[in-house]
Coordinates of C-alpha atoms in Angstrom, one line a residue:
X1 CA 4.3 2.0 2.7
X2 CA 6.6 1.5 0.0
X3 CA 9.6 -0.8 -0.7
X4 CA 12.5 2.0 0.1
X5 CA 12.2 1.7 4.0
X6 CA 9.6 4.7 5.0
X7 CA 8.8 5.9 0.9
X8 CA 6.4 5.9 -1.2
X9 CA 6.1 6.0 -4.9
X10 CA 2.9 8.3 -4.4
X11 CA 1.3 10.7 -1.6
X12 CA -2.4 10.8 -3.1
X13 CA -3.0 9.3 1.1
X14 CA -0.7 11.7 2.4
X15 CA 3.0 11.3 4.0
X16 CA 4.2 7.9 3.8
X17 CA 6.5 8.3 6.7
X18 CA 6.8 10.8 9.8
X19 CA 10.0 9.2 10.9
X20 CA 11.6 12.8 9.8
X21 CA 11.4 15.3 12.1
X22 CA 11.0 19.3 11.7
X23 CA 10.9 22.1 14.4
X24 CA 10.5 25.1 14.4
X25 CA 13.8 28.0 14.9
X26 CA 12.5 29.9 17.5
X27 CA 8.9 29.7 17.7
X28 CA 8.6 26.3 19.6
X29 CA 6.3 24.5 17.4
X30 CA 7.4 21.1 15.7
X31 CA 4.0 20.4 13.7
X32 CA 4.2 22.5 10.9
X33 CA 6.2 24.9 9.0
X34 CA 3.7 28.1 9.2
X35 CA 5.4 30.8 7.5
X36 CA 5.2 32.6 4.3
X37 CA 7.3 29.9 2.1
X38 CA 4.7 27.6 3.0
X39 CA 2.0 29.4 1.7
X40 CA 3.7 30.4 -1.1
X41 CA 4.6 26.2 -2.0
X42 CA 0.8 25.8 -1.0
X43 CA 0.1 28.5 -3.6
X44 CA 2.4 27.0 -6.1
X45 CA 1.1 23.4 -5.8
X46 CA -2.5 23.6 -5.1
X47 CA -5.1 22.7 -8.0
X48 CA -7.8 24.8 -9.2
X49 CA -10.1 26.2 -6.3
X50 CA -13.2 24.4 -7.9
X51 CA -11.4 20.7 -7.7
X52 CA -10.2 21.6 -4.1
X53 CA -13.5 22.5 -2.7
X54 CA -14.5 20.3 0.6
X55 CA -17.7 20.2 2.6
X56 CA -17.4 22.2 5.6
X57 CA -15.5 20.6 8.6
X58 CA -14.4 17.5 6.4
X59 CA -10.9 17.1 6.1
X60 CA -9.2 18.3 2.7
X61 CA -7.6 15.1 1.2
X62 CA -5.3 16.1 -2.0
X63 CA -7.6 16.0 -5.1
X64 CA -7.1 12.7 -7.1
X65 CA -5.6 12.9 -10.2
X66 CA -8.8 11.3 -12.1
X67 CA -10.6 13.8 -10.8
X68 CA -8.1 16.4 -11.7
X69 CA -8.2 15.0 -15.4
X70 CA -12.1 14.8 -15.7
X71 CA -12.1 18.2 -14.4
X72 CA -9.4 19.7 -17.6
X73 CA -12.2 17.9 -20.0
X74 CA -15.0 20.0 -18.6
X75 CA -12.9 22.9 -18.5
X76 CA -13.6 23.8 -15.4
X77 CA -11.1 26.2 -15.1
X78 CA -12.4 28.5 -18.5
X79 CA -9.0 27.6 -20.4
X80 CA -9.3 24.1 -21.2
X81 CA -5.4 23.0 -19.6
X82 CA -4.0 22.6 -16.0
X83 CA -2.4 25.7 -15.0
X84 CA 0.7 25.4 -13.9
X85 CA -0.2 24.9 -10.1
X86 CA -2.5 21.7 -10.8
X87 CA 0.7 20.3 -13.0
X88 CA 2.6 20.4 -10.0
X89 CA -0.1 19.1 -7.9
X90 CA -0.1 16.0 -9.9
X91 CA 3.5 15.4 -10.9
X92 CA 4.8 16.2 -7.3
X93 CA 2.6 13.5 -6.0
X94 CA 4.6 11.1 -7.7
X95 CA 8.5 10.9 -6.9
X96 CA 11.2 9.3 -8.2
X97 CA 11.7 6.5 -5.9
X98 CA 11.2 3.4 -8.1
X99 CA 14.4 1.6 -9.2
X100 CA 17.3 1.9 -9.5
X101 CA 18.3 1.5 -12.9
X102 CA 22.6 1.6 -13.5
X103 CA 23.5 4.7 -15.3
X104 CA 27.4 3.8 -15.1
X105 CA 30.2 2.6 -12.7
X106 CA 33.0 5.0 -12.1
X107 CA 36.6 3.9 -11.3
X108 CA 37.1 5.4 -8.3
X109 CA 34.5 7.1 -5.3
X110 CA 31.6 9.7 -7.0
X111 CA 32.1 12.8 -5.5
X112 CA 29.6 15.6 -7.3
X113 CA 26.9 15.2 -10.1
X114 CA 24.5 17.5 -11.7
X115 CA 21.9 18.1 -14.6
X116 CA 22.6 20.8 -16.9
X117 CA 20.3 23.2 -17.0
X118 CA 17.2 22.2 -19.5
X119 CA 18.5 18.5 -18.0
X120 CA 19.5 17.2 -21.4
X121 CA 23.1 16.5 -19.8
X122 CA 24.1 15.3 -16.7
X123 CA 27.8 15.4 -15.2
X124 CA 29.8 13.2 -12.8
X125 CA 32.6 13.7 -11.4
X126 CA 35.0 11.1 -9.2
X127 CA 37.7 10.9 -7.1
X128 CA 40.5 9.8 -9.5
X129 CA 40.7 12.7 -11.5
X130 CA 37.5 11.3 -14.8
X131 CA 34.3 13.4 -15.0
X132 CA 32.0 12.2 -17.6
X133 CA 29.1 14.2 -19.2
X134 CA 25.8 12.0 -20.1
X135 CA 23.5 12.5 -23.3
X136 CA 20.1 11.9 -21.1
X137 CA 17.6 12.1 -24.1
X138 CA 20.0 9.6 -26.2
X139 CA 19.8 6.7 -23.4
X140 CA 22.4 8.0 -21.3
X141 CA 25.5 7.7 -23.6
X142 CA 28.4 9.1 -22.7
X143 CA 28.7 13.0 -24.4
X144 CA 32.5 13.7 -23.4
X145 CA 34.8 11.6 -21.3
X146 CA 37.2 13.9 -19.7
X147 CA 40.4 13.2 -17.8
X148 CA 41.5 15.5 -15.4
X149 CA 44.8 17.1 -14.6
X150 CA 46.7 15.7 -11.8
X151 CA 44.8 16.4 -9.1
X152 CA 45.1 16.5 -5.1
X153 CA 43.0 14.1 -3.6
X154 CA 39.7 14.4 -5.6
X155 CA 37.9 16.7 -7.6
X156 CA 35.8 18.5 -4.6
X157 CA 33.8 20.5 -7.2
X158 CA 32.4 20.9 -11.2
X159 CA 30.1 23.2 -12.6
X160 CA 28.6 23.4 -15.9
X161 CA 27.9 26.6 -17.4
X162 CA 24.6 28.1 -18.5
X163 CA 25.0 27.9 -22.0
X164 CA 26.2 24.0 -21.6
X165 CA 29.6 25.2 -23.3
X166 CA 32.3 25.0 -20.7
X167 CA 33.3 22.7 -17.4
X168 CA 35.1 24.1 -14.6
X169 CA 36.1 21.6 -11.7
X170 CA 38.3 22.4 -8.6
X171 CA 40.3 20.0 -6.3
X172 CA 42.2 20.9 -3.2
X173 CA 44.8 23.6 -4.9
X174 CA 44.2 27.5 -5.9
X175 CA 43.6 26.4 -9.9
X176 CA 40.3 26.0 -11.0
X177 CA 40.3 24.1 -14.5
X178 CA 38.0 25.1 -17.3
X179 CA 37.2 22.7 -20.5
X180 CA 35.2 23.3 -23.7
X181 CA 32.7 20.9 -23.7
X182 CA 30.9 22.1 -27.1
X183 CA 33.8 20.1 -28.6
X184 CA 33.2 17.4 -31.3
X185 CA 35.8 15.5 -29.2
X186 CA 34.4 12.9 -27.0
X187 CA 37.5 12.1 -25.1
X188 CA 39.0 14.9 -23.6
X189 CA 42.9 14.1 -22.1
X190 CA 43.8 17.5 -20.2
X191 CA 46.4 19.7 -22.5
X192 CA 47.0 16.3 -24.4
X193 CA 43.6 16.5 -27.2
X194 CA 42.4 19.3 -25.5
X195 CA 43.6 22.2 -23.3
X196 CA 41.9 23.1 -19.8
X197 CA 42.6 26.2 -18.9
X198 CA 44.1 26.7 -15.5
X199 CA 42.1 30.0 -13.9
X200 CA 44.6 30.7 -10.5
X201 CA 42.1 32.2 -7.7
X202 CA 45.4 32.7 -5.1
X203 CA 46.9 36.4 -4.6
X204 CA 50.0 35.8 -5.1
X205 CA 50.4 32.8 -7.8
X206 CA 51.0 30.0 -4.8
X207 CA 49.0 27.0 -5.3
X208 CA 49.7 25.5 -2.8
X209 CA 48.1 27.5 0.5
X210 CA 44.7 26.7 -0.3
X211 CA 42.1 24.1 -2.2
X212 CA 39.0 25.0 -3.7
X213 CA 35.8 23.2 -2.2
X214 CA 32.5 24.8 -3.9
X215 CA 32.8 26.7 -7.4
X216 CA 29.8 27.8 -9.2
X217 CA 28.8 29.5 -12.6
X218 CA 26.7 32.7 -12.4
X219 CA 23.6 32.8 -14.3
X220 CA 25.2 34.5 -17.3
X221 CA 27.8 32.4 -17.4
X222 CA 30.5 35.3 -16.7
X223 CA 31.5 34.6 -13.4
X224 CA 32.3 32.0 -10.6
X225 CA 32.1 31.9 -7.4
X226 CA 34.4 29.7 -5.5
X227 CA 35.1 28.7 -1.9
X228 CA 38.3 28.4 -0.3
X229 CA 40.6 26.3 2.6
X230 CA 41.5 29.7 3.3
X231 CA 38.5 31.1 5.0
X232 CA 38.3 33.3 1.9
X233 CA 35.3 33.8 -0.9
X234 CA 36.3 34.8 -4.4
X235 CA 34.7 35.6 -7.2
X236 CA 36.4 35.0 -11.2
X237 CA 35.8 37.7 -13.7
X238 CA 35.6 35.3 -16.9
X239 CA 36.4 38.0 -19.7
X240 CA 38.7 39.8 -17.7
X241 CA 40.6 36.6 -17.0
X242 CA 41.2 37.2 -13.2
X243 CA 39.5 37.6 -9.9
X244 CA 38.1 40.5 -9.1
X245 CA 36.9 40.0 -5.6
X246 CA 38.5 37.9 -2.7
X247 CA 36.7 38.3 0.8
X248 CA 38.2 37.0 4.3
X249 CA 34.4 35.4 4.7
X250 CA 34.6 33.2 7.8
X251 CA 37.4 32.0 10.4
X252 CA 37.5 29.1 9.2
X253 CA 37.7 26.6 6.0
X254 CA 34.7 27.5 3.6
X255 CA 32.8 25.0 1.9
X256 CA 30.4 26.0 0.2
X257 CA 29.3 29.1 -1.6
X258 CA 26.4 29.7 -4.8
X259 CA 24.7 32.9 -6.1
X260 CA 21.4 33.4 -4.3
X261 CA 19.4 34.3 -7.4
X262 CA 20.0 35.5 -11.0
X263 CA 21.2 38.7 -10.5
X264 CA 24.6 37.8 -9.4
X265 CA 24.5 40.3 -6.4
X266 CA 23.8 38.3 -3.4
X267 CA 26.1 35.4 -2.6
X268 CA 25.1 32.6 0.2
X269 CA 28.2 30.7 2.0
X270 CA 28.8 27.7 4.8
X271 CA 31.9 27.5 6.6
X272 CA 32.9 25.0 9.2
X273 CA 32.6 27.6 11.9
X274 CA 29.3 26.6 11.7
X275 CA 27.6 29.8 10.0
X276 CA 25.7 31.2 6.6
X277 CA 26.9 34.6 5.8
X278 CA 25.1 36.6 3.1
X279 CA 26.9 39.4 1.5
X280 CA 25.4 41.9 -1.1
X281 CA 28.2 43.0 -3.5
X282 CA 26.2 46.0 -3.8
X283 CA 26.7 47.8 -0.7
X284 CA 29.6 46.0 1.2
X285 CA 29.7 47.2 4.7
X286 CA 33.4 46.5 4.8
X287 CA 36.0 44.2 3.8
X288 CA 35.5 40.9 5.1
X289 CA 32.0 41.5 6.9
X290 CA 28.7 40.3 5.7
X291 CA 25.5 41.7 5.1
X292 CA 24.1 39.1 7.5
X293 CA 24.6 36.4 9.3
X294 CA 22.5 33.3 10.0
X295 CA 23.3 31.1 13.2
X296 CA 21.6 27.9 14.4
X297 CA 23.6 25.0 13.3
X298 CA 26.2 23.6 15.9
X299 CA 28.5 22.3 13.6
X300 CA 30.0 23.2 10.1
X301 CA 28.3 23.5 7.3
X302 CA 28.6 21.1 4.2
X303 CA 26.8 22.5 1.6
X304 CA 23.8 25.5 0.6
X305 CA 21.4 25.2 -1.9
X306 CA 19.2 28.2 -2.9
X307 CA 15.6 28.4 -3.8
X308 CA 16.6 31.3 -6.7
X309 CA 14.3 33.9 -5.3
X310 CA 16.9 36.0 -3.0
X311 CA 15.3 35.2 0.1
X312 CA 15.6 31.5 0.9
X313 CA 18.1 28.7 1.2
X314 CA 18.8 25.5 2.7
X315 CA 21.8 24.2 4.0
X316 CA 23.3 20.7 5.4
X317 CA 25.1 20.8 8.8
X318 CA 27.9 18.6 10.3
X319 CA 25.2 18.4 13.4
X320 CA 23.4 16.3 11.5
X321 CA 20.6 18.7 10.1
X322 CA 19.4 20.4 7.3
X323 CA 18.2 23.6 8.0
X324 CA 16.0 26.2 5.7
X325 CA 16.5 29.9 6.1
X326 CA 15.0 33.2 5.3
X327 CA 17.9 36.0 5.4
X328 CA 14.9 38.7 6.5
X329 CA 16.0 37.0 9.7
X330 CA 19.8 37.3 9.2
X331 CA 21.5 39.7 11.9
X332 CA 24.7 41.7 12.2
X333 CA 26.1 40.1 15.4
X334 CA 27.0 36.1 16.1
X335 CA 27.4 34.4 19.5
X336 CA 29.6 31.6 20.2
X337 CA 28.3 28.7 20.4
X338 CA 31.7 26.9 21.6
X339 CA 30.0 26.2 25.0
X340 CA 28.0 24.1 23.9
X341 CA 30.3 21.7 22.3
X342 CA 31.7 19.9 25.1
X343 CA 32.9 17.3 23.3
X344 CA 35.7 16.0 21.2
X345 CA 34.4 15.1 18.0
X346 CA 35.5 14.6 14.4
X347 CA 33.3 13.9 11.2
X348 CA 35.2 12.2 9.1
X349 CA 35.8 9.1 11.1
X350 CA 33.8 9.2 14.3
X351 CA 29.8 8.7 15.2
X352 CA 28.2 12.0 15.9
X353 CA 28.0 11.8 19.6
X354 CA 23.7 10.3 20.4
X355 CA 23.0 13.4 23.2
X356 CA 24.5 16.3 20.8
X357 CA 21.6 15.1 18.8
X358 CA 19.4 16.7 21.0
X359 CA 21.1 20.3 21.6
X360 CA 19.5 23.0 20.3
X361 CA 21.2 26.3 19.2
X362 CA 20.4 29.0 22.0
X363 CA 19.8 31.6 19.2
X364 CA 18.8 29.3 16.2
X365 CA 17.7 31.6 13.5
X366 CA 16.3 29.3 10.6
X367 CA 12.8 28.7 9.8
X368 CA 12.5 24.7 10.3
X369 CA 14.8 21.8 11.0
X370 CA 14.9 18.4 9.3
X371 CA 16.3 15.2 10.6
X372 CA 16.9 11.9 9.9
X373 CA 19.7 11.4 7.5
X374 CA 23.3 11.8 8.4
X375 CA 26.2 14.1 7.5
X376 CA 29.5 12.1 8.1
X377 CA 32.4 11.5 6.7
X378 CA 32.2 14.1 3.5
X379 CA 30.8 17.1 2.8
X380 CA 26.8 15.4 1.8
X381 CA 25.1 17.6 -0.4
X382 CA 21.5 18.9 -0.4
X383 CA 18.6 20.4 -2.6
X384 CA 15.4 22.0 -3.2
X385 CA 13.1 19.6 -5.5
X386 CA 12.6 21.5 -9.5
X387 CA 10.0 24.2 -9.4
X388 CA 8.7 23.0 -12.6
X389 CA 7.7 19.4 -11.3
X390 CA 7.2 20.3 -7.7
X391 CA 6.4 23.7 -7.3
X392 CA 10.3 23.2 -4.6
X393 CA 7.8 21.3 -2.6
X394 CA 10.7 18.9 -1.1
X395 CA 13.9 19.0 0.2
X396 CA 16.1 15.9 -0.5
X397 CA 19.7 15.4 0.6
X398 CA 22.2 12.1 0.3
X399 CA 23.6 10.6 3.6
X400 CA 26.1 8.9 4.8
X401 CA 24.3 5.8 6.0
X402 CA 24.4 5.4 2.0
X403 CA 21.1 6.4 1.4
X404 CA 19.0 9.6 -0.2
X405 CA 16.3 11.4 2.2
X406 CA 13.4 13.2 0.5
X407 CA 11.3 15.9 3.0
X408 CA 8.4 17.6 2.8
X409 CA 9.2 21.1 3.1
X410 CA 6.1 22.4 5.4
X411 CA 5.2 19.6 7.1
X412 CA 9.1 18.1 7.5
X413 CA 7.8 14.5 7.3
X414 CA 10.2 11.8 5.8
X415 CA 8.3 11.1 2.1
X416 CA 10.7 8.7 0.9
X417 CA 13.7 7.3 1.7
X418 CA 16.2 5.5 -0.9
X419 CA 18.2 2.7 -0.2
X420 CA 20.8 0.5 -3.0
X421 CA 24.3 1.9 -2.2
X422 CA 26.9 0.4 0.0
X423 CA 28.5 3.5 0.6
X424 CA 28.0 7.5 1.5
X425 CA 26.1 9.1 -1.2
X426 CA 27.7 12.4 -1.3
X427 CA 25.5 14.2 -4.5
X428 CA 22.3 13.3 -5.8
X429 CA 20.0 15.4 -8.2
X430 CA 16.6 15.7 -9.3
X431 CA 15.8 16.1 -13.0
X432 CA 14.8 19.5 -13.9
X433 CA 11.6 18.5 -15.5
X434 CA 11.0 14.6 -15.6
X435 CA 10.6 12.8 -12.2
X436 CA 13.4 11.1 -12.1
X437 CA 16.5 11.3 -9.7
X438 CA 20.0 10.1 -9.7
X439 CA 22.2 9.0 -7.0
X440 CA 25.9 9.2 -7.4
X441 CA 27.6 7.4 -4.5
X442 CA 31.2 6.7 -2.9
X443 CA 30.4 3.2 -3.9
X444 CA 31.7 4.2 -7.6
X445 CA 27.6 3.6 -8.7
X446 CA 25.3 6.1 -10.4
X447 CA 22.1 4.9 -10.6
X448 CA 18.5 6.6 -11.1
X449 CA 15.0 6.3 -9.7
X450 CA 12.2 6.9 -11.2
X451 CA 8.0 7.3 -10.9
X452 CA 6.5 3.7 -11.4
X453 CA 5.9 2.1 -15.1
X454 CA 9.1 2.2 -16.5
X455 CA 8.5 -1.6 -17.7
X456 CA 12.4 -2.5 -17.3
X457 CA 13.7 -5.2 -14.4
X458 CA 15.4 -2.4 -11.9
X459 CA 19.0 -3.7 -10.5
X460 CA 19.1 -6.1 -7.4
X461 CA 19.2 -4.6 -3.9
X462 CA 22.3 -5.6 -2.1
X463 CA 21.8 -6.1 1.7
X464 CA 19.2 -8.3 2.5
X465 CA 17.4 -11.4 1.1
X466 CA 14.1 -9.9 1.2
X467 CA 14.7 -7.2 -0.7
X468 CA 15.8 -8.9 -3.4
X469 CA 12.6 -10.5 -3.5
X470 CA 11.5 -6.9 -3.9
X471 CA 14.0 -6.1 -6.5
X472 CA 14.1 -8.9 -8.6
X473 CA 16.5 -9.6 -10.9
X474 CA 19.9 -7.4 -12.0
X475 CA 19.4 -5.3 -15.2
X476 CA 21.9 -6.8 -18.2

């Protein structure tokens, strides 16, 4: 067992921890996910048949690494290199839970975070209006240091585009601000050293109706897809400098919204009346009804992350749950689930209530349900792990109990857990290619984890005696 409550900085001897739960949407059976995504993660992540080989009615351990290296020097696979399934094998064996290590302290709460791209840049953003973009391969120095305009509340949202050229972040108004972040300027004071655009996503040039909670680039970097206060979707032509589809998506606030894959034609949303909606801007059915519709959480959604591959996404739930979802299940019709909510109950300052724990939604339509971190308080983020590293082999989310969860996607065991902040971590997010992770936390900290052997002291934990033992000292 490792030193991050149930983690472990390896799985060569399987799951560290069970303490996560998974069951099945529909089908009744909590061991394992058994669907096609699993095999297609098994087929992604398993090494070469010849290393994998076990005698019959022996149980098939994962291949050790040695053995996985001895076996590239006899070329046992004819083309004398690890394809890239046994890569994965090996590098998703080892996650990113030693540390932390202080990559800066904001002013003010951490509210989103994200690598760019290739994951040469990394962008925070908090709550009192200063997003900061990070150099990663020169040690973390600070790229461009921008200062928002004024701002309502916080800045719910950023996105960096494709091409690592331009910013946009949202807040809680119609006006979604984009920055040029090519620049040679490292500070950036809004429409004092530099301009940021104002792009106005509202019908009728009023602000103030709605805010903005989820706003994404598309793929080529020529749209974005934003989420509303208004129950509405839209979608920003960049060129054409205005939006050039708004959707009534859901009765009630939408929080968050992506492009399903690179095409740009399917887009994935979460509202708080606790459904995912698909909608194909292909073929429309009419104006303001999706393609499909997904039910099975019992509260509001939070946030949706998707695999990239059109079919599958996960999402975080106010009920406590992260759920993962194929849309070839998706249906036309909803039911209401009001009936089974007899209780009063708000998220951003009450517990969620011990027995709701243990409803289930009478027509749950997802594929596998994960438990064991918390969604309280704000709208806590989750993700699939990189394809490159892990083959999407894990799901991780941050929590409210101030720590980060990491699941196995198939078998839903809990494979680590990370514990330093002393407050909600609202965004966290894996490195696109190194294992290494940050956390980016409503205690003004963003700090990141990484595979054993870094050789520098990590920073002190904070809560108990005994794991400062573990910790040792601060770093200076």
């Amino acid at each position: 067992m490792g030193r991050f409550g149930k983690g472990a900085s390896s799985c060569d001897d399987g799951y560290a921890s069970s303490s996560g739960s998974l069951s099945q949407g529909g089908n009744g059976r909590p061991d394992y996910l058994d669907h096609e995504i699993a095999q297609l993660t098994k087929l992604r992540s398993q090494p070469h048949e010849f290393l994998s080989r076990t005698a019959p009615g022996k149980l098939r351990l994962p291949v050790s690494t040695v053995k996985m290296l001895v076996g590239r020097e006899v070329n046992y696979s004819g083309r004398g290199r690890f394809s890239a399934a046994d890569s994965c094998h090996v590098l998703s064996r080892y996650l990113p839970v030693n540390g932390p290590w202080k990559v800066d302290g904001m002013n003010s709460r951490v509210y989103t975070s994200q690598f760019s791209n290739d994951g040469s840049f990394f962008v925070a953003a908090s709550q009192e209006s200063n997003i900061k973009i990070y150099n990663v391969d020169k040690n973390w120095k600070i790229q461009k240091d921008i200062e928002t305009k004024a701002l309502r509340w916080t800045i719910t949202d950023t996105s960096l585009s494709p091409d690592q050229r331009f910013l946009v972040y949202a807040s809680i108004c119609a006006i979604v601000n984009i920055v040029d972040v090519g620049s040679s300027a490292r500070e950036s004071l809004a429409n004092v050293t530099e301009i940021h655009k104002g792009l106005d996503f509202s019908a009728d040039g009023d602000e103030d109706e709605f805010g903005i909670f989820s706003v994404k680039f598309s793929t080529d970097g020529q749209e974005l897809v934003a989420a509303g206060s208004d129950n509405f979707i839209y979608v920003y032509d960049l060129q054409a400098n205005k939006c050039s589809l708004r959707i009534p998506a859901h009765k009630s606030d939408v929080n968050t919204v992506c492009f399903a894959d690179e095409t740009g034609h399917l887009i994935f949303s979460g509202s708080d009346d606790s459904l995912c909606k698909v909608w194909d801007r292909r073929c429309f059915i009419s104006k303001g009804r999706a393609n499909g519709v997904l039910m099975g959480h019992l509260e509001g959604i939070t946030f949706i992350d998707s695999r990239r591959d059109g079919r599958y996404f996960i999402s975080n739930g106010k009920d406590q749950t992260t759920k993962l979802w194929d849309i070839r299940k998706m249906s036309s019709n909803t039911t209401d689930n009001s009936r089974l909510r007899d209780y009063d109950w708000d998220y951003r300052w009450m517990e969620y209530p011990s027995y709701a724990r243990r409803l289930k939604h009478p027509h749950d339509q997802s594929l596998a349900t994960y438990k064991g971190h918390s969604v309280l308080r704000t709208l806590i983020r989750c993700y699939f792990s990189p394809e490159y590293s892990t083959a999407q082999k894990y799901i991780y989310t941050g929590s409210s109990d101030n720590s980060v969860y990491i699941y196995d996607l198939v078998s839903g065991a809990q494979v680590a857990k990370l514990d330093f902040h002393n407050a909600p971590v609202r965004d966290c997010c894996w490195h696109p290619i190194y294992p290494m992770l940050i956390s980016s936390s409503w205690d003004c900290n963003i700090v990141r984890w990484e595979i054993p052997g870094i050789g520098e002291a990590p920073l002190p934990k904070r809560r108990t005696v005994r794991a400062r033992r573990f910790f040792g000292r601060a770093l200076r």
